Amino acid sequence: MDVTIFWEDTRILTTIKDSSGTRQINTKSTKEVTQTVLQNAETYFDGNVDVLGTEYIACYIPLFQENTKQPVGMVFLGQPRVAVSNVVAEIQWQMLFTIAAVLVVTGIIVIILVKQLVHGLLKSMHLLQQIANGDLTVSIDEKLLNRSDKVGMLVNEILQLQGKLQTIVDILRQKSSQLDLASVSLNKHSDSILQSMKGLDQSAQEMATSCSDQASDASTAGGNAVQMGDMIEDSSSEIHKMYDISNQIQEMSKQTMDEIEELNKDMKNVRTSIDDLAQQTELTKESADKISTATDLIAAVASQTSLLSLNASIEAVRAGDLGQGFGVVAAEIQKLSVQANEAVDDIRSMVESLIENSNYTIHRMEEVQVVITNQEKNVINTAQVFEHVRNEIKQSVSHMDSLIEKAKCMEDVRTEVVASVQNSAALAQENAASIEEAMAVLESTYAEIQILTERTQELETLSLQMKESVGMFIMQNTSS
């Protein structure tokens, strides 16, 4: 920096030298400087002052005598404009180099992070797609499970979902097989009981005919009474068997209801896991939106850098030969700005793809939630049907209790008929009336057994539906 001391408008001391090395003293300041500093007592600053043929960035400060307000001289402080321009150019070059380095490092980091995130999400979507298609044997990469970011949490949730689905499907298959066996057995027993009741009904009709003939032939009536007693005893034995079978069916229905309740709880747990997975995917989408915002900020910085390089190019043209080097730097900055814009476009494209994939994942999880909701409804409907079957079985047991009591009454009647048939034809008529009453009870029992048979067929249909529901899943060491 050069310093000059003026006495009034004349240089008396200065560090400014000409080309020969002579200090420039006893020279005058310009009229504008003299007017501003000496006459107006103000500081004069100018960024383009010609001092003896050299452009300076200069400042003139008034110099006062002690206890006066009138300047007697001034002090000049200045720096050649070329030196300042070189310093500014060096600082600008350093700033541009720093910005370019930051952009490159930021771009590389963003690309690496986005690639890792997109790769993990694509694998997670593939796993969910396989599970949605019923393949529960799919294996999960240990690298994905060991990740500490949101993708790792998502993959671990998928692993838990896979395990829970495998447990649910195993339980459903086991219970459907048990239900199928129970329904087949129940159907066989129902057919057997139905055939027995048909035989019992036919026998009761024969007894009625036999009792009608007792009035004319007591001996024949006695024989028929004995035959009736044997048939009643057989019917009572069959009724007891049917009673035991009904109790077994009732116990199996209770166990089935308990399993259905457990299944309903598991379905609720699955729904909770899917909801958590949807929240994690939504957070991933929000992170992608934030990356998009950061990319826009980088694009804005690149645009400003391009504008700055354009201004630098214009200044380099103005400077002529002295600005050629500055123009080369401005051109390089322009190239870096273009490259930064291209990198921003690539990042924006990848972020848009990430957001689109996240939206697709959310859509697929919503479909899974709908499937789970329908499955929960099916489980509830199945529970209602089993509850209805249990109620029907309870009613059948109640009717069979009544039937057993009637059979005991019929045994008492048979004993009385055998004892008194030889003494009175009138008692034979009473026996005929009793037999007619027993036939009415048998008809009622027959109708109840038909209802039980229909319920058994419904139970078998439900078993087939349950098998079809779990048949879509592929399990280890099994086939659907």
CSV table of C-alpha atoms in Angstrom, one decimal:
chain,number,residue,atom,x,y,z
A,1,MET,CA,0.0,0.0,0.0
A,2,ASP,CA,1.3,3.5,-0.9
A,3,VAL,CA,1.1,6.5,1.5
A,4,THR,CA,1.5,10.2,0.6
A,5,ILE,CA,1.4,13.3,2.9
A,6,PHE,CA,0.2,16.6,1.3
A,7,TRP,CA,0.8,20.1,2.6
A,8,GLU,CA,-2.2,21.8,1.2
A,9,ASP,CA,-2.4,20.2,-2.3
A,10,THR,CA,1.3,19.5,-2.8
A,11,ARG,CA,3.0,16.1,-2.1
A,12,ILE,CA,5.8,16.5,0.4
A,13,LEU,CA,6.3,12.9,1.5
A,14,THR,CA,5.3,9.8,-0.6
A,15,THR,CA,6.1,6.2,-1.2
A,16,ILE,CA,5.0,6.5,-4.9
A,17,LYS,CA,7.9,6.3,-7.3
A,18,ASP,CA,8.1,6.6,-11.1
A,19,SER,CA,9.6,4.1,-13.5
A,20,SER,CA,13.1,5.4,-12.7
A,21,GLY,CA,12.6,5.0,-9.0
A,22,THR,CA,12.2,8.7,-8.2
A,23,ARG,CA,9.8,9.6,-5.4
A,24,GLN,CA,7.0,11.8,-6.7
A,25,ILE,CA,7.1,14.8,-4.4
A,26,ASN,CA,6.2,18.4,-5.1
A,27,THR,CA,3.3,17.3,-7.4
A,28,LYS,CA,-0.2,18.5,-7.1
A,29,SER,CA,-3.5,16.7,-6.3
A,30,THR,CA,-6.5,16.9,-8.6
A,31,LYS,CA,-9.0,19.8,-8.3
A,32,GLU,CA,-11.8,17.3,-7.3
A,33,VAL,CA,-9.7,16.0,-4.4
A,34,THR,CA,-8.6,19.5,-3.3
A,35,GLN,CA,-12.2,20.7,-3.4
A,36,THR,CA,-13.5,17.8,-1.3
A,37,VAL,CA,-10.7,17.4,1.3
A,38,LEU,CA,-9.2,20.8,1.8
A,39,GLN,CA,-12.1,23.1,1.2
A,40,ASN,CA,-15.0,20.8,2.4
A,41,ALA,CA,-12.9,19.0,5.1
A,42,GLU,CA,-14.4,15.7,4.0
A,43,THR,CA,-12.8,12.3,3.4
A,44,TYR,CA,-12.5,11.5,-0.4
A,45,PHE,CA,-12.7,7.8,-1.6
A,46,ASP,CA,-12.5,6.6,-5.2
A,47,GLY,CA,-12.1,3.2,-6.7
A,48,ASN,CA,-10.5,4.4,-9.9
A,49,VAL,CA,-8.0,7.3,-9.3
A,50,ASP,CA,-5.3,8.1,-11.8
A,51,VAL,CA,-2.1,8.9,-9.8
A,52,LEU,CA,0.7,9.8,-12.2
A,53,GLY,CA,-0.5,7.5,-14.9
A,54,THR,CA,-1.4,4.5,-12.5
A,55,GLU,CA,-4.9,3.6,-11.5
A,56,TYR,CA,-5.4,3.4,-7.7
A,57,ILE,CA,-8.1,2.5,-5.3
A,58,ALA,CA,-7.5,5.5,-3.0
A,59,CYS,CA,-8.6,7.3,0.1
A,60,TYR,CA,-7.8,11.0,1.0
A,61,ILE,CA,-8.1,12.0,4.6
A,62,PRO,CA,-8.0,15.7,5.7
A,63,LEU,CA,-5.1,16.8,8.1
A,64,PHE,CA,-5.9,19.4,10.7
A,65,GLN,CA,-3.7,21.7,12.8
A,66,GLU,CA,-4.2,21.3,16.5
A,67,ASN,CA,-7.3,23.1,17.8
A,68,THR,CA,-8.4,24.1,14.3
A,69,LYS,CA,-11.1,22.9,12.0
A,70,GLN,CA,-9.4,24.1,8.7
A,71,PRO,CA,-7.4,21.4,6.9
A,72,VAL,CA,-3.8,22.3,6.2
A,73,GLY,CA,-3.1,19.2,4.3
A,74,MET,CA,-4.2,15.6,3.7
A,75,VAL,CA,-3.0,12.0,3.8
A,76,PHE,CA,-3.3,9.6,0.8
A,77,LEU,CA,-3.7,5.9,1.3
A,78,GLY,CA,-3.9,3.8,-1.9
A,79,GLN,CA,-3.4,0.5,-3.6
A,80,PRO,CA,-2.8,0.0,-7.3
A,81,ARG,CA,-6.0,-1.3,-8.9
A,82,VAL,CA,-4.2,-4.1,-10.7
A,83,ALA,CA,-2.9,-5.5,-7.5
A,84,VAL,CA,-6.4,-5.4,-5.9
A,85,SER,CA,-7.8,-7.1,-9.0
A,86,ASN,CA,-5.3,-9.9,-8.8
A,87,VAL,CA,-6.1,-10.4,-5.1
A,88,VAL,CA,-9.8,-10.4,-5.9
A,89,ALA,CA,-9.3,-12.8,-8.8
A,90,GLU,CA,-7.3,-15.2,-6.6
A,91,ILE,CA,-10.0,-15.1,-3.9
A,92,GLN,CA,-12.7,-15.7,-6.5
A,93,TRP,CA,-10.7,-18.6,-8.0
A,94,GLN,CA,-10.3,-20.2,-4.5
A,95,MET,CA,-14.0,-19.7,-3.8
A,96,LEU,CA,-15.0,-21.3,-7.1
A,97,PHE,CA,-12.6,-24.2,-6.6
A,98,THR,CA,-14.1,-24.7,-3.1
A,99,ILE,CA,-17.7,-24.6,-4.4
A,100,ALA,CA,-16.8,-27.1,-7.2
A,101,ALA,CA,-15.2,-29.5,-4.7
A,102,VAL,CA,-18.2,-29.3,-2.3
A,103,LEU,CA,-20.6,-29.9,-5.3
A,104,VAL,CA,-18.5,-32.9,-6.4
A,105,VAL,CA,-18.3,-34.4,-2.9
A,106,THR,CA,-22.0,-33.7,-2.2
A,107,GLY,CA,-23.0,-35.3,-5.5
A,108,ILE,CA,-20.9,-38.4,-4.9
A,109,ILE,CA,-22.3,-38.8,-1.3
A,110,VAL,CA,-25.9,-38.3,-2.5
A,111,ILE,CA,-25.5,-40.8,-5.4
A,112,ILE,CA,-24.0,-43.4,-3.0
A,113,LEU,CA,-26.8,-42.9,-0.4
A,114,VAL,CA,-29.6,-43.0,-3.0
A,115,LYS,CA,-28.2,-46.1,-4.7
A,116,GLN,CA,-27.9,-47.9,-1.4
A,117,LEU,CA,-31.4,-46.8,-0.4
A,118,VAL,CA,-33.0,-47.7,-3.8
A,119,HIS,CA,-31.2,-51.1,-3.8
A,120,GLY,CA,-32.5,-51.9,-0.3
A,121,LEU,CA,-36.0,-50.8,-1.1
A,122,LEU,CA,-36.1,-52.8,-4.4
A,123,LYS,CA,-35.1,-55.9,-2.5
A,124,SER,CA,-37.7,-55.2,0.2
A,125,MET,CA,-40.4,-54.8,-2.5
A,126,HIS,CA,-39.3,-58.1,-4.1
A,127,LEU,CA,-39.6,-59.9,-0.8
A,128,LEU,CA,-43.1,-58.4,-0.1
A,129,GLN,CA,-44.2,-59.4,-3.6
A,130,GLN,CA,-43.1,-63.0,-3.1
A,131,ILE,CA,-44.9,-63.1,0.3
A,132,ALA,CA,-48.0,-61.5,-1.3
A,133,ASN,CA,-47.9,-64.3,-3.9
A,134,GLY,CA,-48.0,-66.9,-1.1
A,135,ASP,CA,-44.3,-67.9,-1.1
A,136,LEU,CA,-43.3,-68.1,2.6
A,137,THR,CA,-40.0,-69.9,1.8
A,138,VAL,CA,-38.2,-66.9,0.5
A,139,SER,CA,-34.8,-66.2,2.2
A,140,ILE,CA,-33.7,-62.7,3.2
A,141,ASP,CA,-30.1,-61.4,2.7
A,142,GLU,CA,-28.1,-61.1,6.0
A,143,LYS,CA,-26.7,-57.8,4.7
A,144,LEU,CA,-30.2,-56.3,4.6
A,145,LEU,CA,-31.0,-57.6,8.0
A,146,ASN,CA,-27.9,-56.1,9.5
A,147,ARG,CA,-28.4,-52.6,8.1
A,148,SER,CA,-29.0,-50.0,10.8
A,149,ASP,CA,-31.1,-47.6,8.6
A,150,LYS,CA,-34.8,-47.6,7.8
A,151,VAL,CA,-34.3,-50.2,5.1
A,152,GLY,CA,-32.9,-52.6,7.7
A,153,MET,CA,-35.9,-51.9,10.0
A,154,LEU,CA,-38.2,-52.6,7.1
A,155,VAL,CA,-36.5,-55.9,6.2
A,156,ASN,CA,-36.6,-57.0,9.8
A,157,GLU,CA,-40.3,-56.2,10.0
A,158,ILE,CA,-40.8,-58.3,6.8
A,159,LEU,CA,-38.9,-61.2,8.4
A,160,GLN,CA,-41.2,-61.0,11.4
A,161,LEU,CA,-44.2,-60.9,9.1
A,162,GLN,CA,-43.0,-63.9,7.2
A,163,GLY,CA,-42.6,-65.9,10.5
A,164,LYS,CA,-46.0,-64.9,11.8
A,165,LEU,CA,-47.6,-65.8,8.5
A,166,GLN,CA,-45.9,-69.2,8.5
A,167,THR,CA,-47.2,-69.9,12.0
A,168,ILE,CA,-50.7,-68.8,11.1
A,169,VAL,CA,-50.7,-70.9,7.9
A,170,ASP,CA,-49.4,-74.0,9.8
A,171,ILE,CA,-52.1,-73.6,12.4
A,172,LEU,CA,-54.8,-73.2,9.8
A,173,ARG,CA,-53.6,-76.3,7.9
A,174,GLN,CA,-53.5,-78.4,11.0
A,175,LYS,CA,-56.9,-77.2,12.2
A,176,SER,CA,-58.5,-77.6,8.7
A,177,SER,CA,-57.2,-81.2,8.5
A,178,GLN,CA,-58.6,-81.9,12.0
A,179,LEU,CA,-61.9,-80.2,11.0
A,180,ASP,CA,-62.0,-82.2,7.8
A,181,LEU,CA,-61.5,-85.5,9.7
A,182,ALA,CA,-64.0,-84.6,12.3
A,183,SER,CA,-66.6,-83.6,9.7
A,184,VAL,CA,-66.1,-86.8,7.7
A,185,SER,CA,-66.5,-88.9,10.9
A,186,LEU,CA,-69.5,-86.9,12.0
A,187,ASN,CA,-71.1,-87.3,8.6
A,188,LYS,CA,-70.6,-91.1,8.7
A,189,HIS,CA,-72.1,-91.3,12.2
A,190,SER,CA,-75.0,-89.1,11.1
A,191,ASP,CA,-75.7,-91.4,8.2
A,192,SER,CA,-75.5,-94.4,10.4
A,193,ILE,CA,-77.9,-92.8,13.0
A,194,LEU,CA,-80.2,-91.8,10.2
A,195,GLN,CA,-80.3,-95.4,8.8
A,196,SER,CA,-80.9,-96.7,12.3
A,197,MET,CA,-83.8,-94.2,12.8
A,198,LYS,CA,-85.3,-95.3,9.5
A,199,GLY,CA,-85.1,-98.9,10.7
A,200,LEU,CA,-86.6,-97.8,14.1
A,201,ASP,CA,-89.4,-96.0,12.3
A,202,GLN,CA,-90.2,-99.0,10.2
A,203,SER,CA,-90.1,-101.2,13.3
A,204,ALA,CA,-92.5,-98.9,15.1
A,205,GLN,CA,-95.0,-99.1,12.2
A,206,GLU,CA,-94.8,-102.9,12.4
A,207,MET,CA,-95.5,-102.7,16.1
A,208,ALA,CA,-98.5,-100.5,15.5
A,209,THR,CA,-99.9,-103.1,13.1
A,210,SER,CA,-99.1,-105.9,15.5
A,211,CYS,CA,-100.9,-104.1,18.4
A,212,SER,CA,-104.0,-103.6,16.2
A,213,ASP,CA,-104.2,-107.3,15.7
A,214,GLN,CA,-103.9,-108.0,19.5
A,215,ALA,CA,-107.7,-107.5,19.9
A,216,SER,CA,-108.4,-110.7,17.8
A,217,ASP,CA,-105.4,-112.8,18.7
A,218,ALA,CA,-103.9,-112.3,22.1
A,219,SER,CA,-101.2,-114.9,21.5
A,220,THR,CA,-100.0,-113.2,18.4
A,221,ALA,CA,-100.1,-109.9,20.2
A,222,GLY,CA,-98.0,-111.3,23.0
A,223,GLY,CA,-95.4,-112.4,20.5
A,224,ASN,CA,-95.4,-109.0,18.8
A,225,ALA,CA,-95.0,-107.3,22.2
A,226,VAL,CA,-91.9,-109.4,22.9
A,227,GLN,CA,-90.6,-108.4,19.4
A,228,MET,CA,-91.4,-104.8,20.2
A,229,GLY,CA,-89.4,-105.0,23.4
A,230,ASP,CA,-86.3,-106.2,21.6
A,231,MET,CA,-86.5,-103.5,19.1
A,232,ILE,CA,-87.0,-100.8,21.8
A,233,GLU,CA,-83.9,-102.1,23.5
A,234,ASP,CA,-81.8,-101.9,20.3
A,235,SER,CA,-83.2,-98.4,19.7
A,236,SER,CA,-82.2,-97.3,23.2
A,237,SER,CA,-78.6,-98.6,22.6
A,238,GLU,CA,-78.4,-96.7,19.3
A,239,ILE,CA,-79.7,-93.5,21.0
A,240,HIS,CA,-77.0,-93.8,23.7
A,241,LYS,CA,-74.3,-94.1,21.0
A,242,MET,CA,-75.7,-91.1,19.2
A,243,TYR,CA,-75.7,-89.2,22.5
A,244,ASP,CA,-72.0,-90.0,23.1
A,245,ILE,CA,-71.1,-88.9,19.5
A,246,SER,CA,-73.0,-85.6,20.0
A,247,ASN,CA,-71.0,-84.9,23.1
A,248,GLN,CA,-67.8,-85.5,21.2
A,249,ILE,CA,-68.9,-83.3,18.4
A,250,GLN,CA,-69.7,-80.6,20.9
A,251,GLU,CA,-66.2,-80.8,22.5
A,252,MET,CA,-64.5,-80.7,19.1
A,253,SER,CA,-66.6,-77.6,18.2
A,254,LYS,CA,-65.5,-75.9,21.4
A,255,GLN,CA,-61.8,-76.6,20.6
A,256,THR,CA,-62.3,-75.3,17.1
A,257,MET,CA,-63.8,-72.1,18.5
A,258,ASP,CA,-60.8,-71.6,20.7
A,259,GLU,CA,-58.5,-72.0,17.7
A,260,ILE,CA,-60.5,-69.5,15.7
A,261,GLU,CA,-60.2,-67.0,18.5
A,262,GLU,CA,-56.4,-67.5,18.6
A,263,LEU,CA,-56.3,-67.1,14.8
A,264,ASN,CA,-58.2,-63.8,15.0
A,265,LYS,CA,-55.6,-62.5,17.5
A,266,ASP,CA,-52.8,-63.5,15.1
A,267,MET,CA,-54.5,-61.7,12.2
A,268,LYS,CA,-54.7,-58.6,14.4
A,269,ASN,CA,-51.0,-58.8,15.1
A,270,VAL,CA,-50.3,-59.2,11.3
A,271,ARG,CA,-52.4,-56.0,10.7
A,272,THR,CA,-50.3,-54.1,13.3
A,273,SER,CA,-47.1,-55.2,11.6
A,274,ILE,CA,-48.4,-54.1,8.2
A,275,ASP,CA,-49.4,-50.7,9.6
A,276,ASP,CA,-45.9,-50.2,11.1
A,277,LEU,CA,-44.4,-51.2,7.7
A,278,ALA,CA,-46.6,-48.6,6.0
A,279,GLN,CA,-45.4,-45.9,8.4
A,280,GLN,CA,-41.7,-46.8,7.7
A,281,THR,CA,-42.3,-46.6,4.0
A,282,GLU,CA,-44.0,-43.2,4.4
A,283,LEU,CA,-40.9,-42.0,6.4
A,284,THR,CA,-38.7,-43.2,3.5
A,285,LYS,CA,-40.8,-41.1,1.1
A,286,GLU,CA,-40.4,-38.1,3.3
A,287,SER,CA,-36.6,-38.5,3.3
A,288,ALA,CA,-36.7,-38.7,-0.5
A,289,ASP,CA,-38.7,-35.4,-0.6
A,290,LYS,CA,-36.0,-33.8,1.6
A,291,ILE,CA,-33.3,-35.0,-0.8
A,292,SER,CA,-35.2,-33.5,-3.6
A,293,THR,CA,-35.3,-30.1,-1.7
A,294,ALA,CA,-31.5,-30.3,-1.2
A,295,THR,CA,-31.1,-31.0,-4.9
A,296,ASP,CA,-33.1,-27.9,-5.8
A,297,LEU,CA,-30.8,-25.9,-3.5
A,298,ILE,CA,-27.7,-27.3,-5.2
A,299,ALA,CA,-29.2,-26.4,-8.6
A,300,ALA,CA,-29.8,-22.9,-7.4
A,301,VAL,CA,-26.1,-22.6,-6.3
A,302,ALA,CA,-25.0,-24.0,-9.7
A,303,SER,CA,-27.2,-21.4,-11.5
A,304,GLN,CA,-25.7,-18.6,-9.4
A,305,THR,CA,-22.2,-19.9,-10.1
A,306,SER,CA,-23.0,-19.9,-13.9
A,307,LEU,CA,-24.1,-16.3,-13.6
A,308,LEU,CA,-21.0,-15.4,-11.7
A,309,SER,CA,-18.8,-17.0,-14.3
A,310,LEU,CA,-20.7,-15.1,-17.1
A,311,ASN,CA,-20.0,-11.8,-15.2
A,312,ALA,CA,-16.4,-12.8,-14.8
A,313,SER,CA,-16.1,-13.5,-18.6
A,314,ILE,CA,-17.5,-10.0,-19.3
A,315,GLU,CA,-15.0,-8.4,-17.0
A,316,ALA,CA,-12.2,-10.4,-18.6
A,317,VAL,CA,-13.2,-9.1,-22.0
A,318,ARG,CA,-13.2,-5.5,-20.7
A,319,ALA,CA,-9.7,-6.0,-19.2
A,320,GLY,CA,-8.3,-7.0,-22.6
A,321,ASP,CA,-5.0,-8.9,-22.5
A,322,LEU,CA,-4.7,-8.5,-18.8
A,323,GLY,CA,-8.0,-10.5,-18.3
A,324,GLN,CA,-7.2,-13.5,-20.6
A,325,GLY,CA,-6.2,-15.7,-17.7
A,326,PHE,CA,-9.3,-14.6,-15.7
A,327,GLY,CA,-11.4,-15.5,-18.8
A,328,VAL,CA,-10.0,-19.0,-18.9
A,329,VAL,CA,-10.9,-19.4,-15.2
A,330,ALA,CA,-14.4,-18.1,-15.9
A,331,ALA,CA,-14.8,-20.6,-18.8
A,332,GLU,CA,-13.8,-23.5,-16.5
A,333,ILE,CA,-16.2,-22.3,-13.9
A,334,GLN,CA,-19.0,-22.3,-16.5
A,335,LYS,CA,-18.1,-25.9,-17.4
A,336,LEU,CA,-18.2,-26.9,-13.7
A,337,SER,CA,-21.6,-25.2,-13.4
A,338,VAL,CA,-23.0,-27.1,-16.4
A,339,GLN,CA,-21.6,-30.4,-15.0
A,340,ALA,CA,-23.2,-29.5,-11.6
A,341,ASN,CA,-26.6,-28.9,-13.3
A,342,GLU,CA,-26.3,-32.3,-15.1
A,343,ALA,CA,-25.5,-34.0,-11.8
A,344,VAL,CA,-28.5,-32.3,-10.2
A,345,ASP,CA,-30.7,-33.6,-13.0
A,346,ASP,CA,-29.5,-37.1,-12.5
A,347,ILE,CA,-30.0,-36.9,-8.7
A,348,ARG,CA,-33.5,-35.4,-9.2
A,349,SER,CA,-34.4,-38.3,-11.6
A,350,MET,CA,-33.2,-40.9,-9.1
A,351,VAL,CA,-35.2,-39.2,-6.3
A,352,GLU,CA,-38.3,-39.1,-8.4
A,353,SER,CA,-37.8,-42.9,-9.1
A,354,LEU,CA,-37.4,-43.5,-5.3
A,355,ILE,CA,-40.6,-41.5,-4.6
A,356,GLU,CA,-42.5,-43.5,-7.2
A,357,ASN,CA,-41.3,-46.8,-5.8
A,358,SER,CA,-42.3,-45.7,-2.3
A,359,ASN,CA,-45.8,-44.8,-3.5
A,360,TYR,CA,-46.0,-48.3,-5.2
A,361,THR,CA,-44.9,-50.0,-2.0
A,362,ILE,CA,-47.5,-48.0,0.0
A,363,HIS,CA,-50.2,-49.1,-2.6
A,364,ARG,CA,-49.2,-52.7,-2.3
A,365,MET,CA,-49.3,-52.6,1.5
A,366,GLU,CA,-52.8,-51.1,1.3
A,367,GLU,CA,-53.9,-54.1,-0.9
A,368,VAL,CA,-52.3,-56.5,1.7
A,369,GLN,CA,-54.3,-54.7,4.4
A,370,VAL,CA,-57.5,-55.2,2.4
A,371,VAL,CA,-56.7,-59.0,2.1
A,372,ILE,CA,-56.1,-59.2,5.9
A,373,THR,CA,-59.4,-57.4,6.6
A,374,ASN,CA,-61.2,-59.9,4.4
A,375,GLN,CA,-59.5,-62.8,6.1
A,376,GLU,CA,-60.5,-61.4,9.5
A,377,LYS,CA,-64.1,-61.2,8.3
A,378,ASN,CA,-63.9,-64.8,7.0
A,379,VAL,CA,-62.5,-65.9,10.4
A,380,ILE,CA,-65.4,-64.1,12.2
A,381,ASN,CA,-67.9,-65.7,9.9
A,382,THR,CA,-66.4,-69.1,10.5
A,383,ALA,CA,-66.6,-68.5,14.2
A,384,GLN,CA,-70.3,-67.6,13.9
A,385,VAL,CA,-71.0,-70.7,11.9
A,386,PHE,CA,-69.2,-72.9,14.5
A,387,GLU,CA,-71.2,-71.2,17.2
A,388,HIS,CA,-74.4,-72.0,15.3
A,389,VAL,CA,-73.3,-75.6,15.0
A,390,ARG,CA,-72.6,-75.8,18.7
A,391,ASN,CA,-76.1,-74.5,19.5
A,392,GLU,CA,-77.7,-77.0,17.1
A,393,ILE,CA,-75.7,-79.8,18.7
A,394,LYS,CA,-76.8,-78.7,22.2
A,395,GLN,CA,-80.4,-78.8,21.0
A,396,SER,CA,-79.9,-82.3,19.5
A,397,VAL,CA,-78.4,-83.5,22.9
A,398,SER,CA,-81.4,-82.1,24.6
A,399,HIS,CA,-83.8,-83.9,22.3
A,400,MET,CA,-81.8,-87.1,22.7
A,401,ASP,CA,-82.2,-86.8,26.5
A,402,SER,CA,-85.9,-86.6,25.9
A,403,LEU,CA,-85.7,-89.6,23.6
A,404,ILE,CA,-83.8,-91.6,26.2
A,405,GLU,CA,-86.5,-90.9,28.7
A,406,LYS,CA,-89.2,-91.9,26.2
A,407,ALA,CA,-87.3,-95.1,25.5
A,408,LYS,CA,-87.3,-95.9,29.2
A,409,CYS,CA,-91.0,-95.3,29.3
A,410,MET,CA,-91.4,-97.6,26.3
A,411,GLU,CA,-89.5,-100.3,28.2
A,412,ASP,CA,-91.9,-99.9,31.1
A,413,VAL,CA,-94.8,-100.1,28.8
A,414,ARG,CA,-93.3,-103.2,27.1
A,415,THR,CA,-93.0,-104.9,30.5
A,416,GLU,CA,-96.6,-104.2,31.3
A,417,VAL,CA,-97.7,-105.4,27.9
A,418,VAL,CA,-95.9,-108.7,28.2
A,419,ALA,CA,-97.3,-109.2,31.7
A,420,SER,CA,-100.9,-108.4,30.9
A,421,VAL,CA,-101.4,-109.2,27.1
A,422,GLN,CA,-102.8,-112.7,27.9
A,423,ASN,CA,-105.4,-111.3,30.3
A,424,SER,CA,-107.0,-108.4,28.6
A,425,ALA,CA,-107.5,-107.3,25.0
A,426,ALA,CA,-108.3,-103.8,26.4
A,427,LEU,CA,-104.7,-103.6,27.7
A,428,ALA,CA,-103.6,-104.4,24.1
A,429,GLN,CA,-105.5,-101.4,22.8
A,430,GLU,CA,-103.7,-99.2,25.5
A,431,ASN,CA,-100.4,-100.6,24.2
A,432,ALA,CA,-101.3,-99.6,20.7
A,433,ALA,CA,-102.0,-96.1,21.9
A,434,SER,CA,-98.6,-96.0,23.6
A,435,ILE,CA,-96.9,-97.2,20.5
A,436,GLU,CA,-98.5,-94.5,18.4
A,437,GLU,CA,-97.2,-91.9,21.0
A,438,ALA,CA,-93.7,-93.5,20.6
A,439,MET,CA,-93.9,-93.2,16.8
A,440,ALA,CA,-94.6,-89.5,17.2
A,441,VAL,CA,-91.5,-89.1,19.3
A,442,LEU,CA,-89.5,-91.1,16.8
A,443,GLU,CA,-90.7,-88.9,13.9
A,444,SER,CA,-89.6,-85.8,15.9
A,445,THR,CA,-86.2,-87.4,16.6
A,446,TYR,CA,-85.8,-88.3,12.9
A,447,ALA,CA,-86.4,-84.7,11.9
A,448,GLU,CA,-83.7,-83.5,14.4
A,449,ILE,CA,-81.2,-86.1,13.0
A,450,GLN,CA,-81.9,-84.8,9.5
A,451,ILE,CA,-81.0,-81.3,10.7
A,452,LEU,CA,-77.9,-82.6,12.3
A,453,THR,CA,-76.9,-84.3,9.0
A,454,GLU,CA,-77.3,-81.0,7.2
A,455,ARG,CA,-75.2,-79.2,9.7
A,456,THR,CA,-72.5,-81.8,9.3
A,457,GLN,CA,-72.5,-81.2,5.6
A,458,GLU,CA,-72.1,-77.5,6.2
A,459,LEU,CA,-69.2,-78.2,8.5
A,460,GLU,CA,-67.5,-80.3,5.8
A,461,THR,CA,-68.0,-77.4,3.3
A,462,LEU,CA,-66.4,-75.0,5.8
A,463,SER,CA,-63.4,-77.3,6.1
A,464,LEU,CA,-62.9,-77.3,2.3
A,465,GLN,CA,-63.1,-73.5,2.2
A,466,MET,CA,-60.5,-73.3,4.9
A,467,LYS,CA,-58.2,-75.6,3.0
A,468,GLU,CA,-58.6,-73.5,-0.2
A,469,SER,CA,-57.8,-70.3,1.8
A,470,VAL,CA,-54.5,-71.6,3.1
A,471,GLY,CA,-53.7,-73.4,-0.1
A,472,MET,CA,-52.3,-70.3,-1.8
A,473,PHE,CA,-49.3,-70.3,0.6
A,474,ILE,CA,-46.0,-72.1,-0.2
A,475,MET,CA,-44.4,-73.5,3.0
A,476,GLN,CA,-41.1,-75.2,3.6
A,477,ASN,CA,-41.2,-79.0,3.1
A,478,THR,CA,-44.8,-78.7,1.9
A,479,SER,CA,-46.7,-77.9,-1.2
A,480,SER,CA,-49.8,-75.9,-1.6
